Amino acid sequence: LDARPDTTTHRFPAAFRWGTATAAYQIEGAAAEDGRTPSIWDTFSRTPGKVRNGDTGDIAADHYHRVSEDIALMRRLGVTDYRFSIAWPRVQPTGRGPAVQKGLDFYRRLVDELLEAGIRPVATLYHWDLPQELEDAGGWPQRETAHRFGEYASIMAGALGDRVATWTTLNEPWCAAFLGYGNGVHAPGRTSALASLRAAHHFNLAHGLATGALRGALSPGSEVSLTLNLHAVRPHSDSAADLDAARRIDAVGNRVFLDPVFNGSLPEDLVRDTAAVTDWSFVLDGDLETASAPIDSLGINYYSPTVVAAGSGPAEASPWAGAEQHVRFLPAPGPRTAMDWPVDANGLHELLMRLRDDLPGVPLVITENGAAYDDYADPSGEVKDPERVAYLHAHLAAVHRAIEEGADVRGYFLWSLLDNFEWAYGYSKRFGIVHVDFATQRRTFKDSARWYAEVIARGGLAE
Ligand code: GBH
């Protein structure tokens, strides 16, 4: 009999899913192996000035050659689920035509080894790595790309539909559309408000087409989902002007995806706000019906809140089509991570309360949450990251409070399992709970990894 007192202060539901998350281009490396061709991120990272220090994902964390080792790390953590993404250009190098068997084999082995380890595979079809050939043909602003994505989804449904627990169609289409085609900070680096809005719509269409393709091939109990980086928007004050600024960012940051997917409609205010950019005639009859095919859960990625006031943004390219001349972004107060993002767990709670109220009956999953900090090594060789532990503790406590208040949150995926290629920041920012020495590819548990293993083992937070 265990006589130790139970010190758990925040106990999560017994069926809660505890996971970690990664993305193909950020960890795999092996950029030219087994038939993989360049994606827009290969092209972008090889373009001087786009990624810090000229870093690329050519080698990254070499996960392509270290699947078994990385699954062993997850076993040590005790995670129930693992969220990874599939590199489209590994499977269908030109974005069209038949699949490359070696690409499919890689993901089949990953999934089978996860299942053997008792870890549920959560597969994302698109985490930003569009085959370059499809970008050359016009990319996401082009309707054709959505249809190509639907086809790629059917290939993956046929290959792995019998063994993947959860399919996520898209990761953060906001980033892919508005950072990729609006302000150009992400690949493919285009800067056009019109292109960003067209891309956003084609992501909604692509999501619906993929959902349809996956639906027929699912094994019993499997699910289809979508992951959004919803913005926890806070007006600086209650003034009508500041409230209107918040409304605009909510429209082009959140409802641009939420309304088509969950309501089969376009936000009317967004259409008005963007009237000088487009009449939205690229939205064809039936598109919104396709986009709103029922899904089984909504994934939410949260890092920081967004504080806005009435004003005007910088004149250069903006990711906020139609809102840039009306909104100014204010730094939220408080401590910051190495990304300079504010640490504020209340934003996650606010977001979950809003979704509890706006999307009743839709199960929610935190598909990403975590923080970049510079680790420092102890003389003992251990990697200390107390700030990350504090960040994670505060955000899990916020999730717990939201569940107590009626939000139907089914799981939490920590970003990230490994230090990895942090997009425009290259390897200069570390989000991992496992440290990666990129010179040797040696993996070392940070204190946060030990802490997370304990949280999972006890099913909640202590003290
Ligand atoms: C996620 O995106 C990605 O899915 C993941 O691949 C990445 O490594 C991880 O987070 C860490 O960055 O543009 O003005 O709204 C992060 C989404 C979007 C969060 C941009 C911060 C900055 C302010 N990010 N946002 S703004």
CSV table of C-alpha atoms and ligand atoms in Angstrom, one decimal:
chain,number,residue,atom,x,y,z
A,1,LEU,CA,0.0,0.0,0.0
A,2,ASP,CA,1.4,3.4,-1.0
A,3,ALA,CA,1.3,5.6,2.1
A,4,ARG,CA,2.7,8.7,0.5
A,5,PRO,CA,0.3,11.6,0.5
A,6,ASP,CA,-1.0,12.5,-3.0
A,7,THR,CA,0.3,16.0,-3.6
A,8,THR,CA,-1.4,16.4,-7.0
A,9,THR,CA,-3.1,19.8,-7.1
A,10,HIS,CA,-4.5,19.7,-10.7
A,11,ARG,CA,-5.7,16.3,-11.8
A,12,PHE,CA,-6.6,15.9,-15.4
A,13,PRO,CA,-9.3,13.5,-16.8
A,14,ALA,CA,-8.1,9.9,-16.9
A,15,ALA,CA,-8.5,9.8,-20.7
A,16,PHE,CA,-6.5,13.0,-21.2
A,17,ARG,CA,-4.0,12.7,-24.1
A,18,TRP,CA,-0.5,13.7,-23.2
A,19,GLY,CA,1.7,14.3,-26.2
A,20,THR,CA,4.6,16.1,-27.8
A,21,ALA,CA,4.7,17.7,-31.2
A,22,THR,CA,7.1,18.2,-34.1
A,23,ALA,CA,7.0,19.0,-37.8
A,24,ALA,CA,8.7,17.3,-40.7
A,25,TYR,CA,10.9,20.2,-42.1
A,26,GLN,CA,11.9,21.2,-38.6
A,27,ILE,CA,13.4,17.8,-37.6
A,28,GLU,CA,13.8,15.3,-40.4
A,29,GLY,CA,16.7,16.5,-42.4
A,30,ALA,CA,17.5,14.1,-45.3
A,31,ALA,CA,16.3,16.8,-47.6
A,32,ALA,CA,17.4,15.1,-50.8
A,33,GLU,CA,17.1,11.4,-49.8
A,34,ASP,CA,14.8,8.7,-51.2
A,35,GLY,CA,13.3,10.9,-53.9
A,36,ARG,CA,12.3,13.9,-51.8
A,37,THR,CA,12.4,17.1,-53.8
A,38,PRO,CA,12.5,20.7,-52.6
A,39,SER,CA,9.6,22.3,-50.8
A,40,ILE,CA,9.1,26.0,-50.5
A,41,TRP,CA,11.0,25.9,-47.3
A,42,ASP,CA,14.1,24.4,-48.9
A,43,THR,CA,14.0,27.2,-51.5
A,44,PHE,CA,13.3,29.9,-48.9
A,45,SER,CA,16.0,28.8,-46.5
A,46,ARG,CA,18.5,28.7,-49.3
A,47,THR,CA,17.7,32.3,-50.3
A,48,PRO,CA,20.2,34.6,-48.6
A,49,GLY,CA,18.7,36.8,-45.9
A,50,LYS,CA,15.5,34.9,-45.3
A,51,VAL,CA,16.6,32.6,-42.4
A,52,ARG,CA,18.9,33.6,-39.6
A,53,ASN,CA,22.5,32.6,-40.1
A,54,GLY,CA,21.6,31.0,-43.4
A,55,ASP,CA,20.3,27.9,-41.6
A,56,THR,CA,18.4,25.3,-43.6
A,57,GLY,CA,16.6,22.1,-42.7
A,58,ASP,CA,19.0,20.0,-44.8
A,59,ILE,CA,20.1,18.0,-41.7
A,60,ALA,CA,18.0,19.5,-38.9
A,61,ALA,CA,17.7,17.0,-36.0
A,62,ASP,CA,18.4,14.1,-38.4
A,63,HIS,CA,15.2,12.5,-37.3
A,64,TYR,CA,14.9,10.7,-40.7
A,65,HIS,CA,17.7,8.5,-39.5
A,66,ARG,CA,16.8,8.4,-35.9
A,67,VAL,CA,13.2,7.4,-35.7
A,68,SER,CA,13.8,4.6,-33.2
A,69,GLU,CA,16.0,6.7,-30.9
A,70,ASP,CA,13.4,9.5,-30.9
A,71,ILE,CA,10.5,7.1,-30.1
A,72,ALA,CA,12.6,5.7,-27.2
A,73,LEU,CA,12.8,9.3,-25.9
A,74,MET,CA,9.0,9.4,-26.0
A,75,ARG,CA,8.7,6.1,-24.2
A,76,ARG,CA,10.9,7.6,-21.4
A,77,LEU,CA,8.6,10.6,-21.3
A,78,GLY,CA,5.5,8.3,-21.1
A,79,VAL,CA,3.5,10.3,-23.7
A,80,THR,CA,0.3,8.7,-24.9
A,81,ASP,CA,0.3,10.5,-28.3
A,82,TYR,CA,2.8,11.9,-30.7
A,83,ARG,CA,2.0,14.7,-33.2
A,84,PHE,CA,4.2,14.7,-36.3
A,85,SER,CA,3.8,16.0,-39.9
A,86,ILE,CA,4.2,14.3,-43.2
A,87,ALA,CA,6.4,16.0,-45.8
A,88,TRP,CA,4.3,16.2,-48.9
A,89,PRO,CA,7.5,16.4,-51.2
A,90,ARG,CA,8.7,13.1,-49.7
A,91,VAL,CA,5.5,11.4,-50.7
A,92,GLN,CA,4.6,13.2,-53.9
A,93,PRO,CA,7.7,15.1,-55.0
A,94,THR,CA,6.0,17.2,-57.7
A,95,GLY,CA,2.7,17.5,-55.9
A,96,ARG,CA,1.1,15.4,-58.5
A,97,GLY,CA,0.9,11.9,-59.7
A,98,PRO,CA,1.8,8.6,-58.1
A,99,ALA,CA,3.3,8.3,-54.6
A,100,VAL,CA,7.0,7.5,-54.0
A,101,GLN,CA,7.1,4.2,-52.1
A,102,LYS,CA,10.2,5.1,-50.1
A,103,GLY,CA,8.5,8.2,-48.8
A,104,LEU,CA,5.4,6.2,-47.8
A,105,ASP,CA,7.6,3.5,-46.2
A,106,PHE,CA,9.3,6.1,-43.9
A,107,TYR,CA,6.0,7.2,-42.4
A,108,ARG,CA,4.7,3.7,-42.2
A,109,ARG,CA,7.7,2.6,-40.2
A,110,LEU,CA,7.3,5.7,-37.9
A,111,VAL,CA,3.6,4.9,-37.4
A,112,ASP,CA,4.2,1.2,-36.8
A,113,GLU,CA,7.0,1.8,-34.3
A,114,LEU,CA,4.8,4.3,-32.4
A,115,LEU,CA,2.0,1.8,-32.3
A,116,GLU,CA,4.4,-0.9,-31.0
A,117,ALA,CA,5.5,1.6,-28.3
A,118,GLY,CA,1.9,2.1,-27.3
A,119,ILE,CA,1.9,5.7,-28.6
A,120,ARG,CA,-0.9,7.0,-30.7
A,121,PRO,CA,0.1,8.6,-34.0
A,122,VAL,CA,-1.4,12.0,-34.7
A,123,ALA,CA,-0.4,12.9,-38.3
A,124,THR,CA,-0.6,16.4,-39.8
A,125,LEU,CA,-0.7,16.4,-43.6
A,126,TYR,CA,0.5,20.0,-44.1
A,127,HIS,CA,3.0,21.8,-41.8
A,128,TRP,CA,4.1,24.4,-44.4
A,129,ASP,CA,6.3,22.3,-46.8
A,130,LEU,CA,4.5,22.7,-50.2
A,131,PRO,CA,6.3,21.0,-53.1
A,132,GLN,CA,8.2,23.7,-54.9
A,133,GLU,CA,6.7,22.7,-58.2
A,134,LEU,CA,3.2,23.6,-56.9
A,135,GLU,CA,4.4,27.0,-55.8
A,136,ASP,CA,5.9,27.5,-59.3
A,137,ALA,CA,2.5,26.8,-60.7
A,138,GLY,CA,1.0,29.5,-58.4
A,139,GLY,CA,1.0,28.1,-54.9
A,140,TRP,CA,-1.8,28.5,-52.4
A,141,PRO,CA,-3.3,31.6,-54.1
A,142,GLN,CA,-4.1,29.2,-56.9
A,143,ARG,CA,-7.3,27.1,-56.6
A,144,GLU,CA,-5.6,24.1,-58.2
A,145,THR,CA,-3.3,23.7,-55.2
A,146,ALA,CA,-6.3,22.8,-53.0
A,147,HIS,CA,-7.3,20.1,-55.4
A,148,ARG,CA,-3.7,18.7,-55.4
A,149,PHE,CA,-3.8,18.7,-51.6
A,150,GLY,CA,-7.1,16.7,-51.7
A,151,GLU,CA,-5.4,14.1,-53.9
A,152,TYR,CA,-2.3,13.9,-51.6
A,153,ALA,CA,-4.7,13.4,-48.7
A,154,SER,CA,-6.3,10.4,-50.5
A,155,ILE,CA,-2.9,8.9,-51.0
A,156,MET,CA,-2.1,9.2,-47.3
A,157,ALA,CA,-5.5,7.9,-46.3
A,158,GLY,CA,-4.9,4.8,-48.5
A,159,ALA,CA,-1.4,4.3,-47.1
A,160,LEU,CA,-2.0,4.9,-43.4
A,161,GLY,CA,-5.7,5.3,-42.9
A,162,ASP,CA,-6.0,2.0,-41.1
A,163,ARG,CA,-3.4,2.9,-38.4
A,164,VAL,CA,-3.3,6.7,-37.7
A,165,ALA,CA,-5.4,7.7,-34.7
A,166,THR,CA,-5.9,11.4,-35.6
A,167,TRP,CA,-5.4,13.1,-38.9
A,168,THR,CA,-4.9,16.8,-38.9
A,169,THR,CA,-5.3,18.3,-42.3
A,170,LEU,CA,-3.5,21.6,-41.9
A,171,ASN,CA,-1.2,23.2,-39.3
A,172,GLU,CA,-1.8,26.9,-38.8
A,173,PRO,CA,-3.1,28.0,-42.1
A,174,TRP,CA,-3.0,31.6,-40.8
A,175,CYS,CA,0.8,31.4,-40.7
A,176,ALA,CA,1.0,29.7,-44.1
A,177,ALA,CA,-1.3,32.1,-45.8
A,178,PHE,CA,-0.5,35.5,-44.1
A,179,LEU,CA,3.1,35.1,-43.2
A,180,GLY,CA,3.9,33.1,-46.4
A,181,TYR,CA,2.0,35.4,-48.9
A,182,GLY,CA,1.2,38.5,-46.8
A,183,ASN,CA,4.3,39.8,-45.1
A,184,GLY,CA,6.7,37.2,-46.6
A,185,VAL,CA,8.4,36.3,-43.3
A,186,HIS,CA,7.7,32.6,-44.1
A,187,ALA,CA,8.1,30.7,-47.3
A,188,PRO,CA,7.4,31.3,-50.1
A,189,GLY,CA,8.1,34.9,-49.1
A,190,ARG,CA,5.5,36.7,-51.2
A,191,THR,CA,4.1,40.0,-50.1
A,192,SER,CA,0.6,40.6,-51.4
A,193,ALA,CA,-2.6,41.2,-49.4
A,194,LEU,CA,-4.7,39.7,-52.2
A,195,ALA,CA,-2.5,36.6,-52.5
A,196,SER,CA,-2.8,36.1,-48.7
A,197,LEU,CA,-6.6,36.2,-48.8
A,198,ARG,CA,-6.8,33.9,-51.8
A,199,ALA,CA,-4.4,31.5,-50.0
A,200,ALA,CA,-6.5,31.6,-46.9
A,201,HIS,CA,-9.6,30.6,-48.8
A,202,HIS,CA,-7.8,27.8,-50.7
A,203,PHE,CA,-6.6,26.5,-47.4
A,204,ASN,CA,-10.2,26.2,-46.2
A,205,LEU,CA,-11.1,24.5,-49.4
A,206,ALA,CA,-8.1,22.2,-49.2
A,207,HIS,CA,-9.1,21.3,-45.6
A,208,GLY,CA,-12.6,20.4,-46.7
A,209,LEU,CA,-11.4,18.3,-49.7
A,210,ALA,CA,-8.9,16.5,-47.5
A,211,THR,CA,-11.5,15.9,-44.8
A,212,GLY,CA,-13.7,14.3,-47.4
A,213,ALA,CA,-10.8,12.1,-48.7
A,214,LEU,CA,-9.9,10.9,-45.2
A,215,ARG,CA,-13.4,10.3,-44.0
A,216,GLY,CA,-13.9,7.1,-46.1
A,217,ALA,CA,-10.6,5.6,-45.2
A,218,LEU,CA,-10.6,6.0,-41.4
A,219,SER,CA,-10.2,3.0,-39.0
A,220,PRO,CA,-12.8,2.8,-36.3
A,221,GLY,CA,-12.2,5.4,-33.6
A,222,SER,CA,-9.9,7.5,-35.8
A,223,GLU,CA,-10.5,11.3,-36.2
A,224,VAL,CA,-10.1,14.2,-38.5
A,225,SER,CA,-9.0,17.5,-37.2
A,226,LEU,CA,-7.7,20.9,-38.1
A,227,THR,CA,-5.1,22.9,-36.1
A,228,LEU,CA,-5.3,26.7,-36.0
A,229,ASN,CA,-3.1,29.2,-34.2
A,230,LEU,CA,-6.0,31.2,-32.8
A,231,HIS,CA,-5.1,34.7,-31.7
A,232,ALA,CA,-6.2,35.5,-28.1
A,233,VAL,CA,-7.0,39.1,-29.0
A,234,ARG,CA,-7.3,41.7,-26.3
A,235,PRO,CA,-8.3,45.3,-26.9
A,236,HIS,CA,-6.1,47.8,-25.2
A,237,SER,CA,-9.1,49.6,-23.7
A,238,ASP,CA,-12.9,49.5,-23.9
A,239,SER,CA,-13.0,52.4,-26.3
A,240,ALA,CA,-15.1,51.8,-29.4
A,241,ALA,CA,-12.0,52.3,-31.6
A,242,ASP,CA,-9.9,49.8,-29.7
A,243,LEU,CA,-12.8,47.3,-29.7
A,244,ASP,CA,-13.0,47.7,-33.4
A,245,ALA,CA,-9.3,47.1,-33.8
A,246,ALA,CA,-9.8,43.8,-31.9
A,247,ARG,CA,-12.7,42.9,-34.0
A,248,ARG,CA,-10.6,43.4,-37.2
A,249,ILE,CA,-7.8,41.1,-35.9
A,250,ASP,CA,-10.3,38.5,-34.8
A,251,ALA,CA,-11.8,38.5,-38.3
A,252,VAL,CA,-8.6,38.2,-40.3
A,253,GLY,CA,-6.7,36.2,-37.6
A,254,ASN,CA,-9.4,33.8,-36.4
A,255,ARG,CA,-12.8,33.9,-38.0
A,256,VAL,CA,-11.3,33.8,-41.5
A,257,PHE,CA,-10.9,30.0,-40.8
A,258,LEU,CA,-13.5,29.4,-38.0
A,259,ASP,CA,-16.5,30.6,-39.9
A,260,PRO,CA,-16.0,28.7,-43.1
A,261,VAL,CA,-15.0,25.5,-41.3
A,262,PHE,CA,-17.6,25.5,-38.5
A,263,ASN,CA,-20.4,27.6,-40.1
A,264,GLY,CA,-19.9,27.3,-43.9
A,265,SER,CA,-19.8,31.1,-44.2
A,266,LEU,CA,-17.4,34.0,-44.7
A,267,PRO,CA,-17.2,36.6,-41.9
A,268,GLU,CA,-19.3,39.5,-43.3
A,269,ASP,CA,-17.1,42.1,-41.5
A,270,LEU,CA,-14.0,40.6,-43.0
A,271,VAL,CA,-15.5,40.9,-46.5
A,272,ARG,CA,-16.2,44.5,-45.8
A,273,ASP,CA,-12.8,45.2,-44.2
A,274,THR,CA,-11.0,43.8,-47.3
A,275,ALA,CA,-13.3,45.4,-50.0
A,276,ALA,CA,-10.4,47.5,-51.3
A,277,VAL,CA,-8.3,44.3,-51.8
A,278,THR,CA,-10.8,41.9,-53.3
A,279,ASP,CA,-14.5,41.2,-53.9
A,280,TRP,CA,-13.8,37.5,-52.9
A,281,SER,CA,-15.0,36.3,-56.3
A,282,PHE,CA,-12.5,33.5,-56.0
A,283,VAL,CA,-14.9,31.9,-53.5
A,284,LEU,CA,-17.0,29.6,-55.8
A,285,ASP,CA,-20.4,28.1,-55.2
A,286,GLY,CA,-20.1,25.0,-53.0
A,287,ASP,CA,-16.6,25.9,-51.6
A,288,LEU,CA,-17.9,26.9,-48.2
A,289,GLU,CA,-20.0,23.7,-48.0
A,290,THR,CA,-16.9,21.7,-48.8
A,291,ALA,CA,-14.9,23.6,-46.2
A,292,SER,CA,-17.5,22.9,-43.5
A,293,ALA,CA,-17.4,19.1,-43.7
A,294,PRO,CA,-17.8,18.0,-40.1
A,295,ILE,CA,-14.6,17.3,-38.2
A,296,ASP,CA,-14.1,15.6,-34.9
A,297,SER,CA,-12.0,18.1,-32.9
A,298,LEU,CA,-10.3,21.4,-33.2
A,299,GLY,CA,-6.5,21.7,-32.5
A,300,ILE,CA,-5.3,25.0,-31.0
A,301,ASN,CA,-1.7,26.2,-30.9
A,302,TYR,CA,-1.1,28.9,-28.3
A,303,TYR,CA,2.0,30.7,-27.3
A,304,SER,CA,1.1,34.3,-26.4
A,305,PRO,CA,-1.8,36.8,-26.3
A,306,THR,CA,-2.2,39.6,-28.9
A,307,VAL,CA,-2.9,43.1,-27.6
A,308,VAL,CA,-4.2,45.7,-30.1
A,309,ALA,CA,-5.4,49.3,-30.2
A,310,ALA,CA,-6.8,51.6,-32.8
A,311,GLY,CA,-3.9,53.1,-34.9
A,312,SER,CA,-2.0,52.2,-37.9
A,313,GLY,CA,0.6,49.5,-38.6
A,314,PRO,CA,3.9,49.9,-40.4
A,315,ALA,CA,3.7,50.8,-44.1
A,316,GLU,CA,5.6,47.7,-45.2
A,317,ALA,CA,4.0,44.4,-46.1
A,318,SER,CA,1.6,43.2,-43.4
A,319,PRO,CA,0.1,39.8,-42.6
A,320,TRP,CA,-3.2,41.6,-41.6
A,321,ALA,CA,-5.0,42.1,-45.0
A,322,GLY,CA,-7.5,44.9,-44.6
A,323,ALA,CA,-6.7,45.7,-41.0
A,324,GLU,CA,-3.2,47.1,-41.3
A,325,GLN,CA,-4.2,50.7,-41.6
A,326,HIS,CA,-6.5,50.5,-38.5
A,327,VAL,CA,-4.7,48.5,-35.9
A,328,ARG,CA,-1.5,48.9,-33.9
A,329,PHE,CA,0.0,46.0,-31.8
A,330,LEU,CA,1.1,46.7,-28.3
A,331,PRO,CA,3.6,44.8,-26.3
A,332,ALA,CA,1.8,42.8,-23.6
A,333,PRO,CA,3.4,43.4,-20.2
A,334,GLY,CA,5.3,40.8,-18.2
A,335,PRO,CA,8.2,38.4,-18.7
A,336,ARG,CA,9.2,37.2,-22.2
A,337,THR,CA,10.6,34.1,-23.8
A,338,ALA,CA,13.7,34.0,-26.0
A,339,MET,CA,11.4,34.7,-28.9
A,340,ASP,CA,10.5,38.0,-27.1
A,341,TRP,CA,7.0,36.6,-26.8
A,342,PRO,CA,5.1,37.6,-23.6
A,343,VAL,CA,4.4,34.8,-21.1
A,344,ASP,CA,0.7,35.0,-20.3
A,345,ALA,CA,-1.2,31.8,-19.6
A,346,ASN,CA,-4.5,33.7,-19.1
A,347,GLY,CA,-4.6,34.2,-22.9
A,348,LEU,CA,-4.9,30.4,-23.3
A,349,HIS,CA,-7.7,30.3,-20.7
A,350,GLU,CA,-9.5,33.2,-22.5
A,351,LEU,CA,-9.3,31.4,-25.8
A,352,LEU,CA,-10.7,28.1,-24.3
A,353,MET,CA,-13.6,30.0,-22.7
A,354,ARG,CA,-14.4,31.6,-26.0
A,355,LEU,CA,-14.4,28.3,-27.9
A,356,ARG,CA,-16.4,26.6,-25.1
A,357,ASP,CA,-19.1,29.3,-25.8
A,358,ASP,CA,-18.8,29.7,-29.6
A,359,LEU,CA,-18.2,26.0,-30.6
A,360,PRO,CA,-20.4,23.9,-28.2
A,361,GLY,CA,-19.9,20.2,-28.9
A,362,VAL,CA,-16.5,20.6,-30.6
A,363,PRO,CA,-13.8,18.7,-28.6
A,364,LEU,CA,-10.7,20.8,-28.2
A,365,VAL,CA,-7.0,19.7,-28.2
A,366,ILE,CA,-4.0,21.9,-27.4
A,367,THR,CA,-1.9,20.8,-30.3
A,368,GLU,CA,1.0,23.1,-29.5
A,369,ASN,CA,2.2,25.0,-26.5
A,370,GLY,CA,5.7,25.6,-25.3
A,371,ALA,CA,8.5,28.2,-25.1
A,372,ALA,CA,11.9,29.0,-26.4
A,373,TYR,CA,14.6,29.6,-23.8
A,374,ASP,CA,18.4,29.5,-23.9
A,375,ASP,CA,19.3,26.4,-21.9
A,376,TYR,CA,22.3,26.5,-19.7
A,377,ALA,CA,24.3,23.4,-18.8
A,378,ASP,CA,25.1,22.5,-15.2
A,379,PRO,CA,28.6,21.3,-14.4
A,380,SER,CA,27.0,17.9,-13.9
A,381,GLY,CA,26.1,17.8,-17.6
A,382,GLU,CA,22.4,18.3,-16.9
A,383,VAL,CA,20.5,20.8,-19.0
A,384,LYS,CA,18.6,23.3,-16.8
A,385,ASP,CA,15.6,25.2,-18.1
A,386,PRO,CA,13.6,26.4,-15.1
A,387,GLU,CA,11.8,29.1,-17.1
A,388,ARG,CA,10.4,26.5,-19.5
A,389,VAL,CA,9.1,24.4,-16.6
A,390,ALA,CA,7.4,27.5,-15.1
A,391,TYR,CA,5.9,28.4,-18.5
A,392,LEU,CA,4.6,24.9,-19.0
A,393,HIS,CA,3.3,24.6,-15.5
A,394,ALA,CA,1.3,27.9,-15.8
A,395,HIS,CA,-0.2,26.9,-19.1
A,396,LEU,CA,-1.2,23.5,-18.0
A,397,ALA,CA,-2.8,25.0,-14.9
A,398,ALA,CA,-4.7,27.4,-17.3
A,399,VAL,CA,-5.9,24.3,-19.3
A,400,HIS,CA,-7.0,22.6,-16.1
A,401,ARG,CA,-9.0,25.7,-15.0
A,402,ALA,CA,-10.7,25.8,-18.4
A,403,ILE,CA,-11.7,22.2,-18.1
A,404,GLU,CA,-13.1,22.8,-14.7
A,405,GLU,CA,-15.1,25.7,-16.2
A,406,GLY,CA,-16.6,23.5,-18.9
A,407,ALA,CA,-14.2,23.6,-21.8
A,408,ASP,CA,-14.0,20.1,-23.5
A,409,VAL,CA,-10.2,19.9,-23.7
A,410,ARG,CA,-9.1,16.3,-24.6
A,411,GLY,CA,-5.3,16.6,-24.8
A,412,TYR,CA,-2.2,18.7,-24.6
A,413,PHE,CA,0.8,18.4,-27.0
A,414,LEU,CA,4.0,20.1,-25.8
A,415,TRP,CA,6.0,22.0,-28.5
A,416,SER,CA,8.5,20.6,-28.9
A,417,LEU,CA,10.0,17.1,-28.3
A,418,LEU,CA,13.3,18.2,-29.8
A,419,ASP,CA,15.2,21.4,-30.3
A,420,ASN,CA,14.7,22.0,-34.1
A,421,PHE,CA,14.8,24.3,-37.1
A,422,GLU,CA,12.7,27.3,-35.9
A,423,TRP,CA,11.7,28.6,-39.3
A,424,ALA,CA,12.9,32.1,-40.0
A,425,TYR,CA,15.0,31.9,-36.7
A,426,GLY,CA,16.9,28.8,-37.9
A,427,TYR,CA,18.6,27.0,-35.0
A,428,SER,CA,19.0,30.1,-33.0
A,429,LYS,CA,15.9,29.3,-30.9
A,430,ARG,CA,15.4,26.2,-28.9
A,431,PHE,CA,11.8,24.9,-28.1
A,432,GLY,CA,12.8,21.4,-27.2
A,433,ILE,CA,12.3,19.6,-23.9
A,434,VAL,CA,15.1,17.4,-25.2
A,435,HIS,CA,18.3,19.2,-26.0
A,436,VAL,CA,19.9,18.5,-29.4
A,437,ASP,CA,23.6,19.1,-29.9
A,438,PHE,CA,23.4,19.8,-33.7
A,439,ALA,CA,27.1,19.0,-34.2
A,440,THR,CA,26.8,15.4,-32.9
A,441,GLN,CA,23.0,14.9,-32.9
A,442,ARG,CA,23.3,13.9,-29.3
A,443,ARG,CA,19.9,14.1,-27.4
A,444,THR,CA,19.8,15.0,-23.7
A,445,PHE,CA,16.8,15.3,-21.5
A,446,LYS,CA,16.4,18.9,-20.1
A,447,ASP,CA,14.9,19.3,-16.7
A,448,SER,CA,11.6,20.1,-18.4
A,449,ALA,CA,11.6,16.7,-20.0
A,450,ARG,CA,11.9,15.1,-16.5
A,451,TRP,CA,9.3,17.4,-15.2
A,452,TYR,CA,6.9,16.5,-18.0
A,453,ALA,CA,7.4,12.8,-17.5
A,454,GLU,CA,6.4,13.3,-13.9
A,455,VAL,CA,3.3,15.3,-14.8
A,456,ILE,CA,2.2,12.5,-17.2
A,457,ALA,CA,2.9,9.8,-14.7
A,458,ARG,CA,0.8,11.5,-12.0
A,459,GLY,CA,-1.9,12.7,-14.5
A,460,GLY,CA,-1.6,16.3,-13.4
A,461,LEU,CA,0.4,19.0,-11.7
A,462,ALA,CA,1.7,19.1,-8.2
A,463,GLU,CA,2.3,22.0,-5.8
B,1,GBH,C1,4.1,27.4,-34.4
B,1,GBH,O1,3.9,28.6,-35.0
B,1,GBH,C2,4.5,26.4,-35.4
B,1,GBH,O2,3.4,25.5,-35.7
B,1,GBH,C3,5.7,25.6,-35.1
B,1,GBH,O3,6.2,25.0,-36.3
B,1,GBH,C4,6.7,26.5,-34.5
B,1,GBH,O4,8.0,26.0,-34.4
B,1,GBH,C5,6.2,27.0,-33.2
B,1,GBH,O5,5.0,27.5,-33.3
B,1,GBH,C6,7.1,28.0,-32.5
B,1,GBH,O6,7.2,29.2,-33.3
B,1,GBH,O7,2.6,37.2,-36.5
B,1,GBH,O8,2.1,39.2,-35.4
B,1,GBH,O9,0.7,37.2,-34.9
B,1,GBH,C7,3.9,29.8,-34.2
B,1,GBH,C8,2.9,30.8,-34.6
B,1,GBH,C9,2.6,33.0,-35.3
B,1,GBH,C10,3.2,32.6,-33.0
B,1,GBH,C11,3.1,34.4,-35.2
B,1,GBH,C12,3.7,34.0,-32.9
B,1,GBH,C13,3.8,36.2,-33.8
B,1,GBH,C14,3.0,37.4,-33.8
B,1,GBH,N1,3.4,32.1,-34.4
B,1,GBH,N2,3.1,34.9,-33.8
B,1,GBH,S1,2.1,37.8,-35.3
